[in-house]
Amino acid sequence: MKIFLFFIGFWWMICSALATEINQIAEGDNATGLPARIHISYTVKTGIGHGELNETVDINQESDTHTFQITSNAQATGVFKIINPGNIIRSSQGIVTEKGLKPTRYSDQRTNNNSSLALFDWEKGILTLKHGDEEKQTPLQADTLDRLSLSYHFIFDQTHALQAGNLLDIYVTDGRSLQLMQFMISSEELNTPLGELNTIVLTKLHNQDDKTQRKIWLAPDYHMIPVHIRSVEKDGLNVEKMIADIHIDYMNKVTCCTK
């Protein structure tokens, strides 16, 4: 009887240890960590036609540092293509920190030569802005983002809790100027091609010096990726971007979220 009880106890310890190991392996498999690559397709509607937009976020590890590269390629279709031929190609690159994205370079390239460039010198605290043949320098404010990195910053920001009812102040550059934008935070259920999503909404408050409007819907179920963006540009053009599909590659596994 003692021998039987000994084997029962021994077998229970083995099973417990095995179960613990299996749980640890499972937890390791489910721990996705930083996304390594995010590819997003949007459909674009404007007041004068439709278009398509593809954006890719690439995260690379160099020693203990993670860097990012975001590329955005917008192309008009139909009547809109006749009015606005050519593509709008935007790019942002920099470093990923615990506070989110820290850009070092932003460019906005257009076929009509209205291209813009922003260079971030964080050591000297200088932001260099180039638009066409004009170049100027301005003090670089803490946590400044560019127009493109703003949309994806909250995927990587581990320090900021976006709570409905709060205000959020962010310095943003479009390559032409640097502006302090204030956003009201709210929440909303949004019907998208990915299904009904709970979203956190950032609504830019009006500023007399900046007539542009911007509203961003972030999806917590998809790493705070922007699934819908509505804006009014400086030229008065209304632009609405809606998510079409997403593909995410993780650093230790691949998950496909296309629907």
Coordinates of C-alpha atoms in Angstrom, one line a residue, residues 28-234:
G28 CA 5.4 32.1 -24.3
D29 CA 3.6 31.2 -27.6
N30 CA 0.9 33.7 -26.8
A31 CA 3.2 36.5 -25.8
T32 CA 3.4 38.4 -29.1
G33 CA 5.6 41.3 -27.9
L34 CA 6.2 44.2 -30.4
P35 CA 4.6 43.9 -33.8
A36 CA 7.5 43.5 -36.3
R37 CA 5.4 44.6 -39.3
I38 CA 2.0 46.0 -39.8
H39 CA 0.5 46.4 -43.2
I40 CA -2.8 48.3 -43.5
S41 CA -5.0 49.0 -46.5
Y42 CA -7.6 51.8 -46.4
T43 CA -10.3 53.0 -48.7
V44 CA -10.3 56.8 -49.1
K45 CA -13.3 59.0 -49.8
T46 CA -13.0 62.7 -50.5
G47 CA -15.3 65.5 -51.6
I48 CA -14.1 65.0 -55.2
G49 CA -13.6 61.3 -55.5
H50 CA -12.2 58.1 -54.1
G51 CA -8.7 56.7 -53.6
E52 CA -6.7 53.9 -52.1
L53 CA -4.1 54.1 -49.3
N54 CA -1.5 51.5 -48.2
E55 CA 0.5 52.1 -45.1
T56 CA 3.3 49.8 -43.6
V57 CA 4.9 50.0 -40.2
D58 CA 8.2 48.2 -39.9
I59 CA 9.9 47.6 -36.5
N60 CA 13.6 46.5 -36.5
Q61 CA 15.8 45.6 -33.6
E62 CA 19.4 46.9 -33.5
S63 CA 21.2 45.7 -30.4
D64 CA 19.0 46.9 -27.5
T65 CA 17.3 49.6 -29.7
H66 CA 14.1 49.2 -31.7
T67 CA 13.7 51.5 -34.7
F68 CA 10.7 52.1 -36.9
Q69 CA 10.0 52.9 -40.5
I70 CA 6.5 53.9 -41.6
T71 CA 5.6 54.3 -45.3
S72 CA 2.4 55.6 -46.7
N73 CA 1.4 55.5 -50.3
A74 CA -1.9 57.2 -51.3
Q75 CA -3.2 56.9 -54.9
A76 CA -6.3 58.5 -56.3
T77 CA -8.8 56.5 -58.4
G78 CA -11.5 57.4 -60.9
V79 CA -12.4 61.1 -61.3
F80 CA -10.1 62.0 -58.3
K81 CA -7.1 60.6 -60.3
I82 CA -7.8 63.1 -63.1
I83 CA -7.9 66.0 -60.7
N84 CA -5.0 64.8 -58.5
P85 CA -2.7 62.6 -60.7
G86 CA 0.3 60.9 -59.1
N87 CA 0.8 59.5 -55.6
I88 CA 1.3 61.1 -52.2
I89 CA 4.2 59.2 -50.5
R90 CA 4.9 59.9 -46.8
S91 CA 7.6 58.4 -44.7
S92 CA 8.5 58.6 -41.0
Q93 CA 11.4 56.9 -39.3
G94 CA 13.0 57.0 -35.8
I95 CA 13.2 55.1 -32.5
V96 CA 10.7 53.2 -30.5
T97 CA 10.7 54.1 -26.8
E98 CA 8.5 53.2 -23.8
K99 CA 6.8 56.5 -24.4
G100 CA 6.0 55.6 -28.0
L101 CA 7.5 56.7 -31.3
K102 CA 10.4 59.3 -31.4
P103 CA 10.8 60.3 -35.1
T104 CA 14.1 61.5 -36.5
R105 CA 13.0 62.1 -40.1
Y106 CA 9.7 62.8 -41.9
S107 CA 9.1 63.4 -45.6
D108 CA 6.0 64.2 -47.7
Q109 CA 6.6 63.7 -51.4
R110 CA 4.2 64.8 -54.1
T111 CA 4.4 65.0 -57.9
N112 CA 3.6 68.7 -57.9
N113 CA 6.9 69.5 -56.2
N114 CA 5.1 70.6 -53.0
S115 CA 7.4 68.2 -51.0
S116 CA 8.2 68.7 -47.4
L117 CA 10.9 67.4 -45.0
A118 CA 11.3 67.5 -41.2
L119 CA 14.6 66.6 -39.5
F120 CA 14.5 66.0 -35.7
D121 CA 17.8 66.8 -33.9
W122 CA 16.9 65.6 -30.4
E123 CA 20.4 66.2 -29.0
K124 CA 20.5 69.9 -30.0
G125 CA 16.7 70.4 -29.6
I126 CA 16.3 71.7 -33.2
L127 CA 13.6 70.9 -35.7
T128 CA 14.6 71.6 -39.3
L129 CA 11.7 72.1 -41.8
K130 CA 12.1 72.1 -45.5
H131 CA 9.3 72.9 -47.9
G132 CA 10.1 73.5 -51.6
D133 CA 13.0 75.9 -51.6
E134 CA 12.3 77.2 -48.2
E135 CA 14.1 76.0 -45.0
K136 CA 13.8 77.1 -41.4
Q137 CA 14.7 75.9 -38.0
T138 CA 12.6 76.0 -34.8
P139 CA 13.0 74.7 -31.2
L140 CA 12.1 71.0 -31.0
Q141 CA 9.5 70.5 -28.3
A142 CA 9.5 67.4 -26.2
D143 CA 7.6 64.3 -27.6
T144 CA 7.0 66.0 -30.9
L145 CA 5.5 63.7 -33.6
D146 CA 5.0 64.1 -37.3
R147 CA 1.8 63.7 -39.1
L148 CA 2.4 60.0 -40.0
S149 CA 3.8 58.8 -36.7
L150 CA 1.0 60.4 -34.8
S151 CA -1.5 57.8 -36.1
Y152 CA 0.7 54.8 -34.9
H153 CA 2.3 56.3 -31.8
F154 CA -0.3 54.8 -29.4
I155 CA 0.5 51.2 -30.5
F156 CA 3.8 51.6 -28.7
D157 CA 3.1 54.1 -25.9
Q158 CA 3.3 52.1 -22.7
T159 CA 3.0 55.1 -20.4
H160 CA -0.1 57.0 -21.5
A161 CA -3.6 55.8 -20.6
L162 CA -6.2 57.2 -23.0
Q163 CA -9.2 57.8 -20.9
A164 CA -12.5 59.2 -22.2
G165 CA -13.1 62.8 -21.1
N166 CA -9.4 63.7 -20.9
L167 CA -7.5 66.1 -23.1
L168 CA -4.3 65.2 -24.9
D169 CA -1.7 67.8 -26.0
I170 CA 0.8 66.8 -28.7
Y171 CA 3.2 68.8 -30.8
V172 CA 2.9 67.7 -34.5
T173 CA 4.8 68.7 -37.6
D174 CA 3.7 68.2 -41.3
G175 CA 7.1 69.3 -42.6
R176 CA 6.0 72.9 -43.0
S177 CA 5.3 74.0 -39.5
L178 CA 5.2 72.8 -35.9
Q179 CA 1.9 73.1 -34.1
L180 CA 0.5 72.2 -30.7
M181 CA -2.6 70.1 -31.2
Q182 CA -5.1 69.4 -28.5
F183 CA -7.3 66.3 -28.7
M184 CA -10.4 65.4 -26.8
I185 CA -10.5 61.7 -25.9
S186 CA -13.8 59.7 -26.1
S187 CA -15.0 56.2 -26.9
E188 CA -17.3 54.9 -29.6
E189 CA -18.5 51.7 -31.2
L190 CA -17.7 51.8 -34.8
N191 CA -18.9 49.6 -37.7
T192 CA -16.0 48.6 -39.9
P193 CA -15.1 46.0 -42.5
L194 CA -13.4 44.2 -39.6
G195 CA -16.7 44.1 -37.7
E196 CA -18.2 46.2 -34.9
L197 CA -15.3 47.5 -32.9
N198 CA -14.9 49.4 -29.6
T199 CA -12.7 52.4 -30.3
I200 CA -10.9 55.2 -28.6
V201 CA -11.5 58.4 -30.4
L202 CA -9.1 61.4 -30.6
T203 CA -10.8 64.5 -31.8
K204 CA -8.7 67.6 -32.6
L205 CA -10.1 70.7 -31.0
H206 CA -10.4 73.9 -33.1
N207 CA -7.4 76.3 -33.1
Q208 CA -7.6 79.8 -34.6
D209 CA -4.0 79.4 -36.0
D210 CA -4.7 75.9 -37.5
K211 CA -8.0 75.4 -39.4
T212 CA -7.3 71.7 -40.1
Q213 CA -9.5 69.1 -38.5
R214 CA -8.6 65.6 -37.5
K215 CA -10.4 62.7 -35.9
I216 CA -8.8 59.3 -35.3
W217 CA -10.5 56.1 -34.2
L218 CA -8.1 53.7 -32.5
A219 CA -9.0 50.0 -32.0
P220 CA -7.7 48.4 -28.7
D221 CA -8.5 45.0 -30.1
Y222 CA -6.0 45.6 -32.9
H223 CA -3.1 47.1 -30.8
M224 CA -4.5 50.7 -31.0
I225 CA -4.2 50.7 -34.8
P226 CA -6.1 53.6 -36.4
V227 CA -9.1 52.0 -38.2
H228 CA -10.8 55.2 -39.2
I229 CA -9.4 58.7 -39.8
R230 CA -11.4 61.8 -40.8
S231 CA -9.7 65.1 -41.6
V232 CA -10.1 68.5 -43.3
E233 CA -6.9 69.5 -44.9
K234 CA -5.5 73.1 -45.2

